[in-house]
Amino acid sequence: MIQAATDRIVIVGAGDHGRVVLDLFRALGEQPAGFVEAHPGPDDGARVVDGLAVIGDLESRLEWQDGSPRFVVALGDNQARREAFERCLGLGLRPAMAIHPSALLLGGAAVEPGSSICAGAIVGVGASVAANSIVNTGASLDHDDRIGAHVHVAPGAHLAGHVIVAEGAFVGIGASVRDGSRIGAWSVVAGGAMVVGDVLADAHVAGVPARPMPHAPEAQHAEERA
């Protein structure tokens, strides 16, 4: 359920993941005030995405701030999401928290404001998700996992117990992570990988078992848009 609020909510990012977050809010019976883009676009003033208007951006069209709405940043790219999140905080706004009604938070699980727990996701016993992170559709975090800020756990990824995912890391679609592993800050675990040990910060790993690979930002961004 969404954290109780008496004010409006805006979704930062009107792309594919923005549509996912909009559907999440509607499943909760909430209707956001509109989309806000991270950067201005030529047609933003006339854009409507899935029935919700783009009402501004974070750089030039700031009228949407009236009433100090809460916000959720719906950008799949972790760095872009962090920048937009910090920009919103700098504007004095408060993050909302969105948890799809079909998601499960088990005993002692904790989710910080600004994060999105999508349809069918599971946050296990004693697990925690820090601010501005995404646990995407059908992903699962087992007991006592620790998910840092600005992390994206992609659809269908599964983390065993006592896994630590440091700030800004990306765990790709269908990836699996063995219990007790640590995924370093701003690293990338490719889709379908099987992580059986620690992943260094800023590393890019792929395969079964997962091994270090050359950085491939274009592949990462393609997965993050999912």
Coordinates of N, CA and C in Angstrom, one line a residue:
M1 N 0.8 -1.2 0.0 CA 0.0 0.0 0.0 C 0.9 1.2 0.0
I2 N 0.3 2.3 -0.5 CA 1.1 3.6 -0.6 C 1.0 4.2 0.8
Q3 N 2.1 4.9 1.2 CA 2.1 5.6 2.4 C 1.0 6.7 2.4
A4 N 0.3 6.8 3.5 CA -0.8 7.7 3.5 C -0.3 9.1 3.2
A5 N -1.1 9.8 2.4 CA -0.8 11.2 2.0 C -2.0 12.0 1.8
T6 N -2.0 13.3 2.1 CA -3.1 14.1 1.9 C -2.8 15.1 0.7
D7 N -1.6 15.0 0.1 CA -1.3 15.9 -1.0 C -1.2 15.1 -2.3
R8 N -0.9 15.8 -3.3 CA -0.8 15.2 -4.7 C 0.4 14.4 -4.8
I9 N 0.4 13.6 -5.9 CA 1.6 12.8 -6.2 C 1.9 13.0 -7.7
V10 N 3.2 13.2 -8.0 CA 3.6 13.3 -9.4 C 4.6 12.2 -9.7
I11 N 4.6 11.7 -10.9 CA 5.5 10.7 -11.4 C 6.6 11.4 -12.2
V12 N 7.8 11.3 -11.9 CA 8.9 11.9 -12.6 C 9.4 10.8 -13.6
G13 N 9.1 11.1 -14.9 CA 9.5 10.2 -16.0 C 8.2 9.6 -16.6
A14 N 8.0 10.0 -17.9 CA 6.8 9.6 -18.6 C 7.1 8.5 -19.7
G15 N 8.2 7.7 -19.5 CA 8.5 6.7 -20.4 C 7.9 5.4 -20.0
D16 N 8.5 4.3 -20.4 CA 7.9 3.0 -20.2 C 7.7 2.7 -18.7
H17 N 8.8 2.9 -17.9 CA 8.7 2.6 -16.5 C 7.7 3.6 -15.8
G18 N 7.6 4.8 -16.3 CA 6.6 5.7 -15.8 C 5.2 5.2 -16.0
R19 N 4.9 4.5 -17.1 CA 3.6 3.8 -17.3 C 3.4 2.7 -16.3
V20 N 4.5 2.0 -16.0 CA 4.4 0.9 -15.0 C 4.0 1.5 -13.6
V21 N 4.7 2.6 -13.2 CA 4.4 3.2 -11.9 C 3.0 3.8 -11.9
L22 N 2.5 4.4 -13.0 CA 1.2 4.9 -13.1 C 0.2 3.8 -12.9
D23 N 0.4 2.6 -13.5 CA -0.5 1.5 -13.3 C -0.5 1.0 -11.9
L24 N 0.7 1.1 -11.2 CA 0.8 0.7 -9.8 C -0.1 1.6 -9.0
F25 N 0.0 2.9 -9.2 CA -0.8 3.8 -8.4 C -2.3 3.6 -8.6
R26 N -2.7 3.4 -9.9 CA -4.1 3.1 -10.2 C -4.6 1.9 -9.5
A27 N -3.7 0.9 -9.4 CA -4.1 -0.4 -8.7 C -4.3 -0.1 -7.2
L28 N -3.7 0.9 -6.7 CA -3.9 1.3 -5.3 C -5.1 2.3 -5.1
G29 N -5.8 2.6 -6.2 CA -6.9 3.5 -6.2 C -6.5 5.0 -6.1
E30 N -5.2 5.3 -6.5 CA -4.7 6.6 -6.5 C -4.6 7.1 -7.9
Q31 N -4.9 8.4 -8.1 CA -4.7 9.0 -9.4 C -3.7 10.2 -9.3
P32 N -2.4 9.9 -9.8 CA -1.4 11.0 -9.7 C -1.9 12.3 -10.4
A33 N -1.3 13.4 -10.0 CA -1.6 14.7 -10.6 C -1.1 14.8 -12.1
G34 N 0.0 14.1 -12.4 CA 0.6 14.1 -13.7 C 2.0 13.6 -13.8
F35 N 2.5 13.5 -15.0 CA 3.9 13.2 -15.2 C 4.7 14.4 -15.2
V36 N 5.9 14.3 -14.7 CA 6.9 15.4 -14.8 C 8.2 14.8 -15.4
E37 N 8.7 15.4 -16.5 CA 9.9 14.9 -17.2 C 11.1 15.5 -16.5
A38 N 12.2 14.7 -16.5 CA 13.5 15.1 -16.0 C 14.0 16.3 -16.8
H39 N 13.8 16.2 -18.1 CA 14.3 17.3 -19.0 C 13.2 17.8 -19.9
P40 N 13.2 19.0 -20.3 CA 12.1 19.5 -21.1 C 12.1 18.9 -22.5
G41 N 11.0 18.7 -23.1 CA 10.8 18.3 -24.4 C 9.9 19.2 -25.2
P42 N 10.0 19.2 -26.5 CA 9.3 20.1 -27.4 C 7.8 20.0 -27.3
D43 N 7.3 18.8 -27.0 CA 5.9 18.6 -27.0 C 5.3 18.3 -25.7
D44 N 6.0 18.5 -24.6 CA 5.6 18.1 -23.3 C 4.3 18.7 -22.9
G45 N 4.1 20.0 -23.3 CA 2.8 20.7 -23.0 C 1.6 20.0 -23.5
A46 N 1.7 19.2 -24.5 CA 0.5 18.6 -25.1 C 0.5 17.1 -24.9
R47 N 1.5 16.5 -24.2 CA 1.6 15.1 -24.1 C 0.6 14.5 -23.1
V48 N 0.0 13.4 -23.5 CA -0.8 12.6 -22.5 C -0.3 11.1 -22.7
V49 N 0.1 10.5 -21.6 CA 0.6 9.1 -21.6 C -0.4 8.3 -20.8
D50 N -1.0 7.3 -21.4 CA -1.9 6.4 -20.8 C -3.0 7.2 -20.0
G51 N -3.4 8.3 -20.6 CA -4.5 9.1 -19.9 C -4.1 10.1 -18.9
L52 N -2.7 10.2 -18.7 CA -2.2 11.2 -17.7 C -1.3 12.2 -18.4
A53 N -1.6 13.5 -18.1 CA -0.8 14.5 -18.8 C 0.6 14.7 -18.3
V54 N 1.5 15.1 -19.1 CA 2.8 15.6 -18.7 C 2.6 17.1 -18.4
I55 N 2.8 17.4 -17.1 CA 2.5 18.7 -16.6 C 3.7 19.6 -16.3
G56 N 4.9 19.1 -16.6 CA 6.0 20.0 -16.4 C 7.3 19.2 -16.5
D57 N 8.4 19.8 -16.0 CA 9.7 19.2 -16.0 C 10.5 19.7 -14.8
L58 N 11.7 19.2 -14.7 CA 12.5 19.5 -13.5 C 13.4 20.7 -13.8
E59 N 13.3 21.3 -15.0 CA 14.3 22.4 -15.3 C 13.6 23.7 -15.6
S60 N 12.5 23.7 -16.3 CA 11.9 25.0 -16.7 C 10.4 25.1 -16.4
R61 N 9.7 24.1 -16.5 CA 8.2 24.2 -16.2 C 8.0 23.6 -14.8
L62 N 8.0 24.5 -13.8 CA 8.0 24.1 -12.5 C 6.6 24.4 -11.7
E63 N 5.6 24.8 -12.5 CA 4.3 25.1 -11.9 C 3.7 23.9 -11.1
W64 N 4.1 22.7 -11.5 CA 3.6 21.5 -10.8 C 3.9 21.4 -9.4
Q65 N 4.9 22.2 -9.0 CA 5.4 22.2 -7.5 C 4.3 22.8 -6.6
D66 N 3.4 23.6 -7.1 CA 2.4 24.2 -6.3 C 1.7 23.1 -5.4
G67 N 1.6 23.4 -4.1 CA 1.1 22.5 -3.2 C 2.0 21.4 -2.7
S68 N 3.3 21.5 -3.1 CA 4.4 20.6 -2.6 C 3.9 19.1 -2.8
P69 N 3.7 18.7 -4.0 CA 3.3 17.3 -4.2 C 4.4 16.3 -3.7
R70 N 4.1 15.1 -3.4 CA 5.0 14.0 -3.2 C 5.4 13.5 -4.6
F71 N 6.5 12.8 -4.7 CA 7.0 12.3 -6.0 C 7.5 10.9 -5.9
V72 N 7.5 10.2 -7.0 CA 8.2 9.0 -7.3 C 8.9 9.1 -8.6
V73 N 10.2 8.8 -8.6 CA 11.0 8.9 -9.9 C 10.9 7.6 -10.6
A74 N 10.3 7.6 -11.8 CA 10.1 6.4 -12.5 C 11.0 6.3 -13.8
L75 N 12.3 6.3 -13.5 CA 13.3 6.2 -14.5 C 14.1 4.9 -14.3
G76 N 14.2 4.0 -15.3 CA 14.9 2.8 -15.1 C 16.4 2.9 -14.9
D77 N 17.0 3.9 -15.6 CA 18.4 4.1 -15.5 C 18.8 4.7 -14.1
N78 N 19.7 4.0 -13.4 CA 19.9 4.3 -12.0 C 20.5 5.7 -11.8
Q79 N 21.5 6.0 -12.7 CA 22.1 7.3 -12.5 C 21.1 8.5 -12.8
A80 N 20.3 8.3 -13.8 CA 19.3 9.3 -14.1 C 18.3 9.4 -13.0
R81 N 17.9 8.3 -12.4 CA 17.0 8.3 -11.3 C 17.5 9.0 -10.1
R82 N 18.8 8.7 -9.8 CA 19.4 9.4 -8.7 C 19.5 10.9 -8.9
E83 N 19.8 11.4 -10.1 CA 19.9 12.8 -10.3 C 18.5 13.5 -10.2
A84 N 17.5 12.8 -10.7 CA 16.2 13.4 -10.6 C 15.7 13.4 -9.2
F85 N 16.0 12.3 -8.4 CA 15.6 12.2 -7.0 C 16.2 13.3 -6.2
E86 N 17.5 13.5 -6.4 CA 18.2 14.6 -5.7 C 17.7 16.0 -6.1
R87 N 17.3 16.1 -7.4 CA 16.8 17.4 -7.8 C 15.4 17.7 -7.1
C88 N 14.6 16.7 -7.0 CA 13.3 16.8 -6.3 C 13.5 17.2 -4.8
L89 N 14.4 16.5 -4.2 CA 14.7 16.8 -2.8 C 15.2 18.2 -2.7
G90 N 16.0 18.7 -3.6 CA 16.5 20.0 -3.6 C 15.4 21.1 -3.8
L91 N 14.3 20.6 -4.4 CA 13.2 21.5 -4.5 C 12.3 21.5 -3.3
G92 N 12.7 20.8 -2.3 CA 12.0 20.7 -1.0 C 10.8 19.8 -1.0
L93 N 10.8 18.8 -2.0 CA 9.6 17.9 -2.1 C 9.9 16.6 -1.3
R94 N 8.9 15.9 -1.0 CA 9.0 14.7 -0.2 C 8.8 13.5 -1.1
P95 N 9.5 12.4 -1.0 CA 9.3 11.2 -1.8 C 8.1 10.4 -1.3
A96 N 7.3 9.9 -2.2 CA 6.3 8.9 -1.9 C 6.8 7.5 -1.9
M97 N 6.1 6.6 -1.5 CA 6.5 5.2 -1.6 C 5.3 4.4 -2.2
A98 N 5.6 3.6 -3.2 CA 4.6 2.9 -3.9 C 4.8 1.4 -3.9
I99 N 3.9 0.6 -3.4 CA 3.9 -0.8 -3.3 C 2.7 -1.4 -3.9
H100 N 2.8 -2.1 -5.0 CA 1.7 -2.7 -5.7 C 0.9 -3.6 -4.8
P101 N -0.4 -3.6 -4.9 CA -1.2 -4.5 -4.0 C -0.9 -6.0 -4.1
S102 N -0.4 -6.4 -5.3 CA 0.0 -7.8 -5.5 C 1.4 -8.2 -4.9
A103 N 2.2 -7.1 -4.6 CA 3.5 -7.4 -4.0 C 3.4 -7.9 -2.6
L104 N 4.4 -8.6 -2.1 CA 4.4 -9.1 -0.7 C 5.6 -8.5 0.0
L105 N 5.3 -8.0 1.2 CA 6.3 -7.6 2.1 C 6.2 -8.5 3.4
L106 N 7.1 -9.4 3.6 CA 7.0 -10.3 4.6 C 7.5 -9.7 6.0
G107 N 7.5 -10.5 7.0 CA 7.7 -10.0 8.4 C 9.0 -9.2 8.5
G108 N 8.9 -8.0 9.0 CA 10.1 -7.2 9.3 C 10.7 -6.6 8.1
A109 N 10.1 -6.7 6.9 CA 10.6 -6.1 5.7 C 10.4 -4.6 5.8
A110 N 11.3 -3.8 5.2 CA 11.3 -2.3 5.3 C 11.6 -1.7 3.9
V111 N 10.8 -0.8 3.5 CA 11.0 -0.1 2.3 C 11.0 1.4 2.5
E112 N 12.0 2.1 2.1 CA 12.1 3.5 2.3 C 11.3 4.3 1.3
P113 N 10.9 5.5 1.6 CA 10.1 6.4 0.7 C 11.0 6.6 -0.6
G114 N 10.2 6.7 -1.7 CA 10.9 7.0 -3.0 C 11.0 5.7 -3.8
S115 N 10.9 4.5 -3.2 CA 11.1 3.3 -3.8 C 9.8 2.7 -4.4
S116 N 9.9 1.9 -5.4 CA 8.7 1.3 -6.0 C 8.9 -0.3 -6.0
I117 N 7.9 -0.9 -5.4 CA 7.8 -2.4 -5.4 C 6.7 -2.8 -6.3
C118 N 7.0 -3.4 -7.4 CA 6.1 -3.6 -8.5 C 5.3 -4.9 -8.4
A119 N 4.4 -5.1 -9.4 CA 3.5 -6.2 -9.3 C 4.2 -7.5 -9.1
G120 N 3.7 -8.3 -8.2 CA 4.2 -9.6 -8.0 C 5.6 -9.7 -7.3
A121 N 6.2 -8.6 -6.9 CA 7.5 -8.7 -6.3 C 7.3 -9.1 -4.8
I122 N 8.4 -9.7 -4.3 CA 8.5 -10.2 -2.9 C 9.7 -9.6 -2.2
V123 N 9.4 -9.0 -1.1 CA 10.5 -8.5 -0.2 C 10.4 -9.3 1.1
G124 N 11.5 -10.2 1.2 CA 11.4 -11.2 2.2 C 11.6 -10.8 3.7
V125 N 11.5 -11.8 4.6 CA 11.6 -11.5 6.0 C 12.9 -10.8 6.3
G126 N 12.7 -9.6 7.0 CA 13.9 -8.9 7.5 C 14.7 -8.2 6.4
A127 N 14.2 -8.2 5.1 CA 14.9 -7.5 4.0 C 14.6 -6.0 4.1
S128 N 15.5 -5.2 3.5 CA 15.3 -3.8 3.4 C 15.6 -3.2 2.1
V129 N 14.9 -2.2 1.7 CA 15.1 -1.5 0.4 C 15.2 -0.1 0.7
A130 N 16.4 0.5 0.3 CA 16.7 1.9 0.6 C 16.0 2.8 -0.4
A131 N 16.1 4.1 -0.2 CA 15.4 5.1 -1.0 C 15.6 5.1 -2.5
N132 N 14.6 5.3 -3.3 CA 14.7 5.5 -4.7 C 15.1 4.3 -5.4
S133 N 14.8 3.1 -4.9 CA 15.1 1.9 -5.6 C 13.9 1.3 -6.3
I134 N 14.1 0.3 -7.2 CA 13.1 -0.4 -7.9 C 13.2 -1.9 -7.7
V135 N 12.2 -2.5 -7.2 CA 12.1 -4.0 -7.2 C 11.0 -4.3 -8.2
N136 N 11.4 -4.6 -9.4 CA 10.5 -4.7 -10.5 C 9.6 -5.9 -10.6
T137 N 8.8 -6.0 -11.6 CA 7.8 -7.0 -11.7 C 8.3 -8.4 -11.5
G138 N 7.7 -9.1 -10.5 CA 8.0 -10.5 -10.3 C 9.4 -10.8 -9.7
A139 N 10.1 -9.8 -9.3 CA 11.5 -10.0 -8.7 C 11.3 -10.4 -7.2
S140 N 12.3 -11.1 -6.7 CA 12.2 -11.5 -5.3 C 13.5 -11.2 -4.5
L141 N 13.3 -10.7 -3.3 CA 14.4 -10.6 -2.4 C 14.1 -11.5 -1.2
D142 N 15.1 -12.4 -0.9 CA 14.9 -13.3 0.2 C 15.2 -12.7 1.5
H143 N 15.2 -13.5 2.6 CA 15.4 -13.0 3.9 C 16.7 -12.2 4.1
D144 N 16.5 -11.1 4.8 CA 17.7 -10.3 5.3 C 18.5 -9.7 4.2
D145 N 18.0 -9.6 3.0 CA 18.7 -8.9 1.9 C 18.8 -7.4 2.3
R146 N 19.8 -6.7 1.8 CA 20.0 -5.3 2.0 C 20.2 -4.6 0.6
I147 N 19.2 -3.8 0.2 CA 19.2 -3.2 -1.1 C 19.5 -1.7 -0.9
G148 N 20.6 -1.2 -1.4 CA 21.0 0.2 -1.3 C 20.1 1.2 -2.0
A149 N 20.4 2.4 -1.9 CA 19.7 3.5 -2.6 C 20.0 3.4 -4.1
H150 N 19.0 3.8 -4.9 CA 19.1 4.0 -6.4 C 19.4 2.6 -7.1
V151 N 19.0 1.5 -6.5 CA 19.3 0.2 -7.1 C 18.1 -0.1 -8.0
H152 N 18.3 -1.0 -9.0 CA 17.2 -1.5 -9.8 C 17.4 -3.0 -9.9
V153 N 16.4 -3.7 -9.3 CA 16.3 -5.2 -9.4 C 15.3 -5.4 -10.5
A154 N 15.7 -5.9 -11.6 CA 14.9 -6.0 -12.8 C 13.8 -7.1 -12.7
P155 N 12.9 -7.1 -13.6 CA 11.8 -8.1 -13.6 C 12.4 -9.6 -13.6
G156 N 11.8 -10.4 -12.7 CA 12.2 -11.8 -12.6 C 13.5 -12.1 -12.0
A157 N 14.2 -11.1 -11.5 CA 15.5 -11.4 -10.8 C 15.2 -12.0 -9.4
H158 N 16.1 -12.9 -9.0 CA 15.9 -13.5 -7.7 C 17.2 -13.5 -6.9
L159 N 17.1 -12.9 -5.7 CA 18.2 -12.8 -4.8 C 17.9 -13.8 -3.6
A160 N 18.9 -14.6 -3.3 CA 18.8 -15.5 -2.1 C 19.1 -14.7 -0.8
G161 N 19.1 -15.3 0.3 CA 19.2 -14.6 1.6 C 20.5 -14.0 1.9
H162 N 20.5 -12.9 2.7 CA 21.7 -12.2 3.1 C 22.5 -11.6 2.0
V163 N 21.9 -11.3 0.9 CA 22.6 -10.6 -0.2 C 22.6 -9.1 0.1
I164 N 23.7 -8.5 -0.2 CA 23.8 -7.0 -0.1 C 24.0 -6.5 -1.6
V165 N 23.2 -5.5 -1.9 CA 23.3 -4.8 -3.2 C 23.6 -3.4 -2.9
A166 N 24.8 -2.9 -3.2 CA 25.2 -1.6 -2.8 C 24.6 -0.5 -3.8
E167 N 24.7 0.7 -3.4 CA 24.1 1.8 -4.1 C 24.3 1.8 -5.6
G168 N 23.2 2.0 -6.3 CA 23.3 2.2 -7.7 C 23.5 1.0 -8.6
A169 N 23.5 -0.2 -8.0 CA 23.8 -1.4 -8.7 C 22.5 -1.8 -9.5
F170 N 22.7 -2.5 -10.6 CA 21.7 -3.0 -11.5 C 21.7 -4.5 -11.6
V171 N 20.6 -5.2 -11.3 CA 20.5 -6.6 -11.4 C 19.5 -6.9 -12.5
G172 N 20.0 -7.5 -13.6 CA 19.2 -7.6 -14.8 C 18.1 -8.6 -14.8
I173 N 17.3 -8.6 -15.8 CA 16.2 -9.5 -15.9 C 16.5 -11.0 -15.8
G174 N 15.8 -11.7 -14.9 CA 16.0 -13.1 -14.7 C 17.4 -13.5 -14.1
A175 N 18.1 -12.6 -13.6 CA 19.4 -12.9 -12.9 C 19.1 -13.6 -11.6
S176 N 20.1 -14.4 -11.1 CA 20.0 -15.0 -9.8 C 21.3 -14.7 -9.0
V177 N 21.1 -14.5 -7.7 CA 22.3 -14.2 -6.9 C 22.3 -15.1 -5.7
R178 N 23.4 -15.8 -5.5 CA 23.5 -16.8 -4.4 C 23.6 -16.1 -3.1
D179 N 23.1 -16.8 -2.1 CA 23.1 -16.3 -0.7 C 24.4 -15.8 -0.2
G180 N 24.4 -14.7 0.5 CA 25.5 -14.1 1.1 C 26.4 -13.3 0.2
S181 N 26.0 -13.2 -1.1 CA 26.9 -12.4 -2.1 C 26.7 -10.9 -1.8
R182 N 27.7 -10.2 -2.3 CA 27.7 -8.7 -2.2 C 27.8 -8.2 -3.7
I183 N 26.9 -7.4 -4.1 CA 26.9 -6.7 -5.4 C 27.4 -5.3 -5.2
G184 N 28.6 -5.0 -5.7 CA 29.2 -3.7 -5.5 C 28.4 -2.5 -6.1
A185 N 28.8 -1.3 -5.5 CA 28.1 -0.1 -6.0 C 28.3 0.2 -7.4
W186 N 27.2 0.5 -8.1 CA 27.2 0.9 -9.5 C 27.7 -0.2 -10.4
S187 N 27.6 -1.4 -10.0 CA 27.9 -2.5 -10.8 C 26.7 -3.0 -11.6
V188 N 26.9 -3.8 -12.6 CA 25.8 -4.3 -13.5 C 25.9 -5.8 -13.5
V189 N 24.8 -6.5 -13.2 CA 24.6 -7.9 -13.3 C 23.7 -8.1 -14.6
A190 N 24.3 -8.7 -15.6 CA 23.5 -8.9 -16.9 C 22.3 -9.8 -16.7
G191 N 21.3 -9.6 -17.5 CA 20.2 -10.5 -17.5 C 20.5 -12.0 -17.7
G192 N 19.9 -12.8 -16.9 CA 20.1 -14.2 -16.9 C 21.4 -14.7 -16.3
A193 N 22.2 -13.8 -15.7 CA 23.4 -14.2 -15.0 C 23.1 -15.0 -13.7
M194 N 24.1 -15.8 -13.3 CA 24.0 -16.5 -12.0 C 25.2 -16.1 -11.2
V195 N 25.0 -15.2 -10.2 CA 26.1 -14.7 -9.4 C 26.3 -15.7 -8.3
V196 N 27.6 -16.2 -8.2 CA 27.9 -17.2 -7.1 C 28.9 -16.6 -6.1
G197 N 29.3 -15.4 -6.2 CA 30.2 -14.7 -5.3 C 30.0 -13.2 -5.4
D198 N 31.0 -12.5 -4.8 CA 30.9 -11.1 -4.7 C 31.2 -10.5 -6.1
V199 N 30.6 -9.3 -6.4 CA 30.8 -8.5 -7.6 C 31.4 -7.2 -7.2
L200 N 32.5 -6.8 -7.7 CA 33.2 -5.6 -7.4 C 32.4 -4.4 -7.8
A201 N 32.6 -3.3 -7.1 CA 32.0 -2.0 -7.5 C 32.4 -1.7 -9.0
D202 N 31.4 -1.1 -9.7 CA 31.6 -0.7 -11.1 C 31.9 -1.8 -12.1
A203 N 31.8 -3.1 -11.6 CA 32.0 -4.2 -12.5 C 30.8 -4.5 -13.3
H204 N 31.0 -5.2 -14.4 CA 29.9 -5.7 -15.3 C 30.1 -7.2 -15.4
V205 N 29.1 -8.0 -14.9 CA 29.3 -9.4 -15.0 C 28.1 -10.0 -15.7
A206 N 28.4 -11.2 -16.4 CA 27.4 -11.9 -17.2 C 27.8 -13.4 -17.2
G207 N 26.8 -14.2 -17.5 CA 27.0 -15.6 -17.7 C 26.6 -16.5 -16.5
V208 N 26.8 -17.8 -16.7 CA 26.6 -18.8 -15.7 C 27.8 -19.7 -15.6
P209 N 28.6 -19.6 -14.5 CA 28.4 -18.6 -13.4 C 28.9 -17.2 -14.0
A210 N 28.4 -16.1 -13.3 CA 28.7 -14.8 -13.7 C 30.2 -14.5 -13.7
R211 N 30.8 -13.9 -14.7 CA 32.2 -13.5 -14.8 C 32.3 -12.1 -15.3
P212 N 33.4 -11.4 -14.9 CA 33.5 -10.0 -15.4 C 33.6 -9.9 -16.9
M213 N 32.9 -8.9 -17.4 CA 32.8 -8.6 -18.8 C 33.2 -7.2 -19.1
P214 N 33.6 -6.8 -20.3 CA 33.7 -5.4 -20.6 C 32.4 -4.6 -20.4
H215 N 32.6 -3.4 -20.0 CA 31.4 -2.6 -19.8 C 30.6 -2.4 -21.1
A216 N 29.3 -2.5 -21.0 CA 28.5 -2.4 -22.2 C 27.3 -1.5 -21.8
P217 N 27.4 -0.2 -21.7 CA 26.3 0.6 -21.2 C 25.1 0.5 -22.0
E218 N 25.2 0.3 -23.4 CA 24.1 0.3 -24.2 C 23.2 -0.9 -23.9
A219 N 23.8 -2.1 -23.5 CA 23.1 -3.2 -23.1 C 22.4 -3.0 -21.8
Q220 N 23.1 -2.4 -20.8 CA 22.5 -2.0 -19.5 C 21.3 -1.2 -19.7
H221 N 21.4 -0.1 -20.5 CA 20.3 0.8 -20.6 C 19.1 0.1 -21.3
A222 N 19.3 -0.8 -22.2 CA 18.2 -1.5 -22.8 C 17.5 -2.3 -21.8
E223 N 18.2 -3.0 -20.9 CA 17.5 -3.7 -19.8 C 16.8 -2.8 -18.9
E224 N 17.4 -1.7 -18.5 CA 16.8 -0.8 -17.5 C 15.5 -0.2 -18.0
R225 N 15.3 -0.2 -19.3 CA 14.0 0.4 -19.8 C 12.9 -0.6 -19.7
A226 N 13.2 -1.9 -19.4 CA 12.2 -2.9 -19.2 C 11.3 -2.6 -18.0

